[in-house]
Short mmCIF file of C-alpha atoms and ligand atoms in Angstrom, two decimals:
data_model
loop_
_atom_site.label_atom_id
_atom_site.label_comp_id
_atom_site.label_asym_id
_atom_site.label_seq_id
_atom_site.Cartn_x
_atom_site.Cartn_y
_atom_site.Cartn_z
CA UNK A 1 -0.26 0.32 0.12
CA UNK A 2 1.34 3.16 -1.87
CA UNK A 3 0.88 5.92 1.73
CA UNK A 4 0.31 9.59 0.75
CA UNK A 5 2.11 11.77 2.33
CA UNK A 6 2.58 15.29 2.93
CA UNK A 7 5.13 17.87 1.27
CA UNK A 8 7.11 18.22 4.81
CA UNK A 9 7.41 13.88 4.33
CA UNK A 10 8.60 13.64 1.83
CA UNK A 11 11.27 17.14 2.54
CA UNK A 12 11.94 14.76 4.98
CA UNK A 13 12.10 11.53 3.28
CA UNK A 14 14.00 12.85 0.55
CA UNK A 15 16.51 13.92 3.36
CA UNK A 16 17.28 10.74 4.86
CA UNK A 17 17.99 9.98 1.26
CA UNK A 18 21.47 9.84 0.00
CA UNK A 19 21.77 8.20 -3.77
CA UNK A 20 18.66 9.45 -5.43
CA UNK A 21 17.47 8.34 -9.38
CA UNK A 22 15.36 11.12 -10.51
CA UNK A 23 12.70 9.16 -12.60
CA UNK A 24 10.49 10.30 -15.77
CA UNK A 25 8.15 8.82 -18.42
CA UNK A 26 7.68 8.40 -21.31
CA UNK A 27 8.03 10.59 -24.11
CA UNK A 28 9.21 13.41 -21.33
CA UNK A 29 7.62 16.61 -21.93
CA UNK A 30 8.36 19.75 -20.82
CA UNK A 31 7.15 19.40 -16.61
CA UNK A 32 8.42 15.69 -16.53
CA UNK A 33 11.96 16.54 -17.72
CA UNK A 34 11.98 20.04 -15.94
CA UNK A 35 11.08 18.89 -12.62
CA UNK A 36 13.27 16.44 -12.13
CA UNK A 37 16.02 18.72 -13.76
CA UNK A 38 15.01 21.49 -11.39
CA UNK A 39 14.36 18.40 -8.72
CA UNK A 40 18.13 17.39 -8.94
CA UNK A 41 19.45 20.14 -8.00
CA UNK A 42 18.34 20.58 -5.44
CA UNK A 43 19.53 17.23 -4.31
CA UNK A 44 23.17 17.61 -5.74
CA UNK A 45 22.73 21.43 -3.53
CA UNK A 46 22.30 19.43 -0.52
CA UNK A 47 25.31 17.54 -1.07
CA UNK A 48 23.76 14.05 -2.00
CA UNK A 49 23.86 12.33 -5.15
CA UNK A 50 21.88 12.42 -8.00
CA UNK A 51 21.08 11.05 -10.96
CA UNK A 52 17.65 12.34 -13.46
CA UNK A 53 16.94 9.44 -15.67
CA UNK A 54 14.34 9.87 -18.44
CA UNK A 55 12.90 7.28 -21.77
CA UNK A 56 15.13 8.31 -23.86
CA UNK A 57 17.03 10.62 -22.52
CA UNK A 58 16.37 14.97 -22.66
CA UNK A 59 14.50 15.19 -25.93
CA UNK A 60 15.91 18.79 -27.75
CA UNK A 61 13.48 20.26 -27.19
CA UNK A 62 14.57 21.37 -23.34
CA UNK A 63 18.52 19.74 -23.93
CA UNK A 64 19.60 23.39 -22.76
CA UNK A 65 18.41 23.58 -19.96
CA UNK A 66 21.11 23.42 -17.23
CA UNK A 67 21.90 20.02 -15.53
CA UNK A 68 20.09 18.49 -19.17
CA UNK A 69 24.15 17.35 -20.10
CA UNK A 70 24.53 14.71 -16.58
CA UNK A 71 20.41 14.16 -17.49
CA UNK A 72 20.88 10.13 -19.01
CA UNK A 73 18.50 7.19 -21.18
CA UNK A 74 16.98 4.67 -18.96
CA UNK A 75 17.61 2.89 -20.71
CA UNK A 76 21.63 3.19 -20.28
CA UNK A 77 23.43 2.70 -17.20
CA UNK A 78 23.19 4.73 -14.40
CA UNK A 79 26.72 6.70 -12.53
CA UNK A 80 25.47 4.04 -9.81
CA UNK A 81 23.04 2.14 -7.70
CA UNK A 82 20.31 4.72 -7.12
CA UNK A 83 18.94 3.81 -3.04
CA UNK A 84 16.11 6.02 -3.79
CA UNK A 85 13.87 6.40 -6.39
CA UNK A 86 11.59 9.09 -6.96
CA UNK A 87 8.66 9.48 -9.94
CA UNK A 88 8.18 12.89 -10.74
CA UNK A 89 4.82 13.23 -13.49
CA UNK A 90 4.18 9.94 -13.31
CA UNK A 91 0.75 8.93 -13.95
CA UNK A 92 0.77 4.73 -13.47
CA UNK A 93 4.70 2.50 -13.29
CA UNK A 94 3.71 1.92 -17.14
CA UNK A 95 4.35 5.27 -18.08
CA UNK A 96 7.67 4.30 -16.35
CA UNK A 97 8.01 3.08 -19.19
CA UNK A 98 10.49 -1.36 -18.83
CA UNK A 99 13.47 0.60 -17.81
CA UNK A 100 11.96 3.36 -15.37
CA UNK A 101 10.09 -0.11 -13.81
CA UNK A 102 13.18 -1.79 -13.76
CA UNK A 103 15.22 0.51 -12.49
CA UNK A 104 11.65 2.21 -10.14
CA UNK A 105 12.00 -2.08 -8.79
CA UNK A 106 15.61 -1.98 -7.81
CA UNK A 107 15.91 1.11 -5.56
CA UNK A 108 14.95 -0.40 -1.18
CA UNK A 109 13.26 3.11 -1.02
CA UNK A 110 10.22 4.60 -3.42
CA UNK A 111 8.52 7.16 -4.13
CA UNK A 112 6.09 9.58 -6.17
CA UNK A 113 5.59 13.70 -6.97
CA UNK A 114 2.64 13.81 -8.71
CA UNK A 115 -0.35 15.75 -10.48
CA UNK A 116 -2.64 13.73 -12.29
CA UNK A 117 -5.80 12.92 -10.11
CA UNK A 118 -5.38 9.01 -11.80
CA UNK A 119 -2.91 8.12 -9.33
CA UNK A 120 -3.60 5.87 -7.87
CA UNK A 121 -0.78 5.41 -5.84
CA UNK A 122 2.55 3.31 -6.03
CA UNK A 123 6.25 2.93 -4.56
CA UNK A 124 6.16 3.74 -0.36
CA UNK A 125 5.03 7.54 0.10
CA UNK A 126 3.34 9.41 -2.54
CA UNK A 127 3.05 13.02 -2.49
CA UNK A 128 -0.51 13.99 -4.97
CA UNK A 129 -1.88 17.10 -5.73
CA UNK A 130 -4.72 16.64 -9.09
CA UNK A 131 -4.93 20.13 -8.84
CA UNK A 132 -1.52 21.21 -8.76
CA UNK A 133 -0.98 22.21 -12.29
CA UNK A 134 2.64 21.15 -13.17
CA UNK A 135 4.57 18.54 -10.27
CA UNK A 136 6.97 21.53 -10.77
CA UNK A 137 4.38 23.37 -9.58
CA UNK A 138 4.71 21.47 -6.44
CA UNK A 139 9.13 20.76 -6.84
CA UNK A 140 8.99 24.42 -5.82
CA UNK A 141 6.82 24.51 -2.90
CA UNK A 142 9.09 20.87 -2.05
CA UNK A 143 12.52 22.23 -3.34
CA UNK A 144 12.20 25.50 -0.20
CA UNK A 145 10.29 22.07 2.93
CA UNK A 146 13.74 20.78 2.21
CA UNK A 147 15.33 24.23 2.90
CA UNK A 148 17.10 25.16 -0.62
CA UNK A 149 17.56 28.28 -1.20
CA UNK A 150 16.21 28.10 -5.40
CA UNK A 151 19.76 29.00 -7.61
CA UNK A 152 18.42 30.47 -10.88
CA UNK A 153 19.62 27.25 -12.36
CA UNK A 154 16.56 25.11 -10.73
CA UNK A 155 13.73 27.89 -11.43
CA UNK A 156 14.58 27.98 -14.71
CA UNK A 157 14.15 24.89 -14.89
CA UNK A 158 11.32 23.71 -12.76
CA UNK A 159 9.45 27.52 -14.78
CA UNK A 160 9.19 25.20 -18.40
CA UNK A 161 8.25 22.73 -16.37
CA UNK A 162 5.87 24.82 -14.86
CA UNK A 163 4.61 27.08 -18.69
CA UNK A 164 4.77 23.92 -20.35
CA UNK A 165 2.04 22.10 -17.90
CA UNK A 166 -0.48 25.14 -18.02
CA UNK A 167 -0.63 26.71 -21.78
CA UNK A 168 1.19 28.79 -20.08
CA UNK A 169 -0.62 30.05 -17.05
CA UNK A 170 -3.31 29.68 -20.44
CA UNK A 171 -5.23 26.27 -19.35
CA UNK A 172 -7.85 26.07 -16.51
CA UNK A 173 -5.26 23.85 -14.12
CA UNK A 174 -3.92 27.68 -13.53
CA UNK A 175 -4.64 28.41 -10.31
CA UNK A 176 -3.34 30.82 -6.77
CA UNK A 177 -0.22 28.61 -6.24
CA UNK A 178 1.17 28.11 -9.53
CA UNK A 179 1.64 32.03 -10.37
CA UNK A 180 3.34 31.88 -6.99
CA UNK A 181 5.79 29.06 -8.43
CA UNK A 182 5.96 30.22 -11.73
CA UNK A 183 6.99 34.51 -9.20
CA UNK A 184 9.22 32.27 -7.30
CA UNK A 185 11.61 31.43 -10.71
CA UNK A 186 11.51 35.02 -11.62
CA UNK A 187 12.43 36.00 -8.17
CA UNK A 188 15.97 33.55 -7.74
CA UNK A 189 15.91 35.45 -11.60
CA UNK A 190 15.33 33.87 -15.09
CA UNK A 191 14.97 34.82 -18.53
CA UNK A 192 11.69 34.53 -19.50
CA UNK A 193 11.61 36.37 -23.29
CA UNK A 194 14.73 33.83 -23.75
CA UNK A 195 12.76 31.03 -21.93
CA UNK A 196 9.53 31.85 -24.23
CA UNK A 197 10.96 32.75 -26.70
CA UNK A 198 12.53 29.00 -27.85
CA UNK A 199 9.71 27.45 -26.44
CA UNK A 200 6.36 28.18 -28.42
CA UNK A 201 8.38 31.47 -30.54
CA UNK A 202 11.39 28.98 -32.53
CA UNK A 203 10.83 26.46 -34.83
CA UNK A 204 13.09 24.08 -36.41
CA UNK A 205 12.31 23.74 -39.97
CA UNK A 206 11.41 19.89 -39.39
CA UNK A 207 8.41 20.73 -36.87
CA UNK A 208 6.92 23.30 -38.70
CA UNK A 209 6.94 21.32 -42.23
CA UNK A 210 5.04 18.47 -39.70
CA UNK A 211 2.72 20.92 -38.61
CA UNK A 212 1.32 21.47 -42.37
CA UNK A 213 1.94 17.68 -43.05
CA UNK A 214 -0.98 16.33 -40.40
CA UNK A 215 -2.87 20.09 -41.29
CA UNK A 216 -3.78 18.54 -44.28
CA UNK A 217 -5.04 15.75 -43.49
CA UNK A 218 -6.73 16.91 -40.42
CA UNK A 219 -10.35 16.29 -40.39
CA UNK A 220 -13.76 16.99 -38.64
CA UNK A 221 -17.23 15.42 -37.97
CA UNK A 222 -20.51 16.54 -39.52
CA UNK A 223 -21.17 17.72 -36.91
CA UNK A 224 -18.39 20.00 -35.94
CA UNK A 225 -17.45 18.77 -32.60
CA UNK A 226 -14.91 16.37 -32.99
CA UNK A 227 -11.90 16.77 -34.52
CA UNK A 228 -9.01 14.05 -35.67
CA UNK A 229 -5.49 13.99 -37.46
CA UNK A 230 -2.88 10.62 -37.39
CA UNK A 231 0.67 11.41 -37.72
CA UNK A 232 2.34 8.80 -39.66
CA UNK A 233 5.74 7.25 -39.41
CA UNK A 234 7.06 8.53 -43.05
CA UNK A 235 5.95 12.18 -42.65
CA UNK A 236 8.21 12.12 -39.85
CA UNK A 237 10.10 11.24 -42.67
CA UNK A 238 9.38 13.62 -45.15
CA UNK A 239 9.56 16.49 -43.50
CA UNK A 240 12.63 15.74 -41.41
CA UNK A 241 10.90 15.94 -38.52
CA UNK A 242 12.19 14.05 -35.00
CA UNK A 243 8.70 11.75 -33.07
CA UNK A 244 8.96 14.76 -30.08
CA UNK A 245 7.96 17.42 -32.89
CA UNK A 246 4.33 15.84 -32.46
CA UNK A 247 4.04 18.16 -29.10
CA UNK A 248 1.51 20.94 -29.44
CA UNK A 249 0.17 19.87 -33.07
CA UNK A 250 -3.62 18.23 -31.70
CA UNK A 251 -3.92 22.31 -29.98
CA UNK A 252 -4.44 23.48 -33.93
CA UNK A 253 -7.29 20.19 -34.22
CA UNK A 254 -9.13 21.96 -30.85
CA UNK A 255 -9.17 25.47 -31.59
CA UNK A 256 -11.20 24.42 -34.77
CA UNK A 257 -14.12 26.61 -33.34
CA UNK A 258 -16.99 24.87 -32.28
CA UNK A 259 -15.17 21.86 -31.52
CA UNK A 260 -15.04 20.15 -28.40
CA UNK A 261 -13.02 17.04 -28.52
CA UNK A 262 -9.55 16.46 -30.83
CA UNK A 263 -7.31 13.02 -31.34
CA UNK A 264 -3.98 13.56 -32.78
CA UNK A 265 -3.12 9.52 -33.64
CA UNK A 266 0.43 9.25 -33.81
CA UNK A 267 1.66 6.40 -35.83
CA UNK A 268 4.44 4.46 -33.35
CA UNK A 269 5.30 1.02 -35.53
CA UNK A 270 2.43 -1.18 -34.89
CA UNK A 271 1.02 0.45 -31.88
CA UNK A 272 -1.17 4.22 -32.89
CA UNK A 273 0.01 6.68 -29.57
CA UNK A 274 -2.65 9.16 -29.00
CA UNK A 275 -2.89 12.75 -28.15
CA UNK A 276 -6.56 13.62 -26.74
CA UNK A 277 -7.88 16.59 -25.99
CA UNK A 278 -11.34 18.54 -25.23
CA UNK A 279 -12.87 21.74 -23.42
CA UNK A 280 -15.33 21.78 -20.65
CA UNK A 281 -17.20 19.91 -19.54
CA UNK A 282 -16.04 16.61 -21.53
CA UNK A 283 -14.20 14.74 -19.12
CA UNK A 284 -11.56 12.88 -21.87
CA UNK A 285 -9.18 11.05 -19.50
CA UNK A 286 -12.85 9.55 -17.95
CA UNK A 287 -14.45 9.21 -21.25
CA UNK A 288 -11.47 8.50 -23.49
CA UNK A 289 -8.72 8.06 -22.03
CA UNK A 290 -8.95 5.63 -19.59
CA UNK A 291 -11.34 2.77 -21.97
CA UNK A 292 -8.53 2.63 -24.17
CA UNK A 293 -6.00 1.55 -21.01
CA UNK A 294 -4.71 5.44 -20.96
CA UNK A 295 -5.32 7.92 -18.88
CA UNK A 296 -3.58 11.39 -17.80
CA UNK A 297 -5.93 14.82 -17.36
CA UNK A 298 -9.46 16.09 -17.28
CA UNK A 299 -8.41 18.00 -20.83
CA UNK A 300 -5.60 16.13 -21.82
CA UNK A 301 -4.91 12.77 -21.77
CA UNK A 302 -3.93 10.60 -23.73
CA UNK A 303 -3.74 5.99 -24.65
CA UNK A 304 -1.87 4.24 -25.98
CA UNK A 305 -3.07 1.10 -28.77
CA UNK A 306 -2.49 -1.96 -30.68
CA UNK A 307 -3.49 -0.38 -33.68
CA UNK A 308 -2.80 1.14 -37.06
CA UNK A 309 -3.44 4.79 -36.61
CA UNK A 310 -7.04 4.79 -38.12
CA UNK A 311 -8.49 2.48 -36.20
CA UNK A 312 -7.26 4.19 -33.08
CA UNK A 313 -9.12 6.62 -34.04
CA UNK A 314 -12.15 5.14 -35.00
CA UNK A 315 -12.08 4.02 -31.20
CA UNK A 316 -11.64 6.79 -30.34
CA UNK A 317 -13.71 8.74 -32.03
CA UNK A 318 -16.88 5.85 -31.06
CA UNK A 319 -16.05 7.43 -27.33
CA UNK A 320 -15.76 10.91 -27.26
CA UNK A 321 -19.04 10.94 -29.02
CA UNK A 322 -21.05 8.43 -26.07
CA UNK A 323 -19.16 11.11 -24.01
CA UNK A 324 -20.97 14.67 -26.40
CA UNK A 325 -24.59 12.37 -25.98
CA UNK A 326 -23.58 14.20 -21.79
CA UNK A 327 -23.71 10.75 -21.54
CA UNK A 328 -20.41 10.66 -19.03
CA UNK A 329 -19.62 14.34 -19.05
CA UNK A 330 -16.79 15.27 -16.26
CA UNK A 331 -18.36 17.59 -13.07
CA UNK A 332 -15.66 19.71 -13.83
CA UNK A 333 -12.83 19.77 -16.06
CA UNK A 334 -9.23 20.87 -15.78
CA UNK A 335 -6.43 20.06 -17.99
P1 5GP B 401 0.62 13.97 -24.35
O1 5GP B 401 -1.16 14.02 -25.56
O2 5GP B 401 0.68 15.13 -24.64
O3 5GP B 401 1.00 13.35 -25.18
O4 5GP B 401 -0.91 13.72 -23.31
C1 5GP B 401 -1.49 14.66 -22.35
C2 5GP B 401 -1.46 13.80 -21.10
O5 5GP B 401 -1.89 12.90 -21.53
C3 5GP B 401 -0.90 14.08 -20.76
O6 5GP B 401 -0.13 14.63 -18.99
C4 5GP B 401 -0.31 12.86 -19.48
O7 5GP B 401 -0.03 12.69 -18.47
C5 5GP B 401 -1.33 11.97 -19.86
N1 5GP B 401 -0.94 10.91 -20.89
C6 5GP B 401 -1.09 10.48 -22.69
N2 5GP B 401 -0.51 9.50 -22.60
C7 5GP B 401 -0.78 8.49 -22.14
C8 5GP B 401 -1.57 7.03 -21.43
O8 5GP B 401 -0.36 6.04 -22.69
N3 5GP B 401 -1.57 6.79 -20.07
C9 5GP B 401 -0.83 7.29 -19.49
N4 5GP B 401 -1.85 7.40 -17.68
N5 5GP B 401 -1.41 8.54 -19.38
C10 5GP B 401 -0.67 9.40 -20.32
MN1 MN B 402 2.57 17.03 -15.10
#
């Protein structure tokens, strides 16, 4: 049984540990990368040995973050045998990936810091705040609870974590605490213009081409409430893009006037990774992601399906259509 703990209890737990592995989820996003790196700087500042493990390593988009060079691909050999593991932004063990599960299970002490409401808990302890906009928001408070001064390096990583997970303070998950955590990062001396320019106003040529290829195949339902598109491996090759360049494309579908449900089907070999988005009050996690074996947040969720993109989209649309008819809508929706 996993014990739900307070931020102070997790701070005490970490203070008592050395040789800590910080584990992020598969397809690491800004929150997974930024939160693990931010906490890594804090543990190092406390004189501890620590390592950040991310499936596939640090994505190119975040490779400039301070400390990224010290992070390892979870599949690669670790620089030391960790005694404690902290899974960050990971909603369930499969999201650690196969190697991540192995590293986590091999540690004598295991804990979780997460903000996914669907997290049922794993490891010995879990700090869960389903209302936090990002794991990074919680990480800022955790660093404070450990008595560590927020350095500029930590702040840069954590601001990226917070900003990317709340749509740069646009989504409904943005709350007072989100701004407060971001304000602490600003107080630590980060360069907001440089960070946000790189994240939101700079795109590689390949990523831009990919956007065009995906949007060329965009479809909407007759009633205009559902939009879908696929992103095939052939498109990646044609555009000269990386798999991680899919990030953000699904939002273009959701932003179409009248659309309440959007799905982007990413071909991954014989499987399809679905990126699911909705507008309130549709709870896309409960209505679509969970029935397909995935999870996530009310308005931003995902699932990996053993099917080609066409079939995966068909399954998602069937579920979304039922939900849009009003059968399984959540009471409130925050990504
Ligand atoms: P994205 O579409 O950006 O990859 O994922 C959106 C959200 O859904 C993220 O917060 C992520 O945690 C969650 N998510 C994406 N894919 C999966 C999945 O296969 N399983 C689970 N449980 N959650 C997922
Ligand atoms: Mn997150």
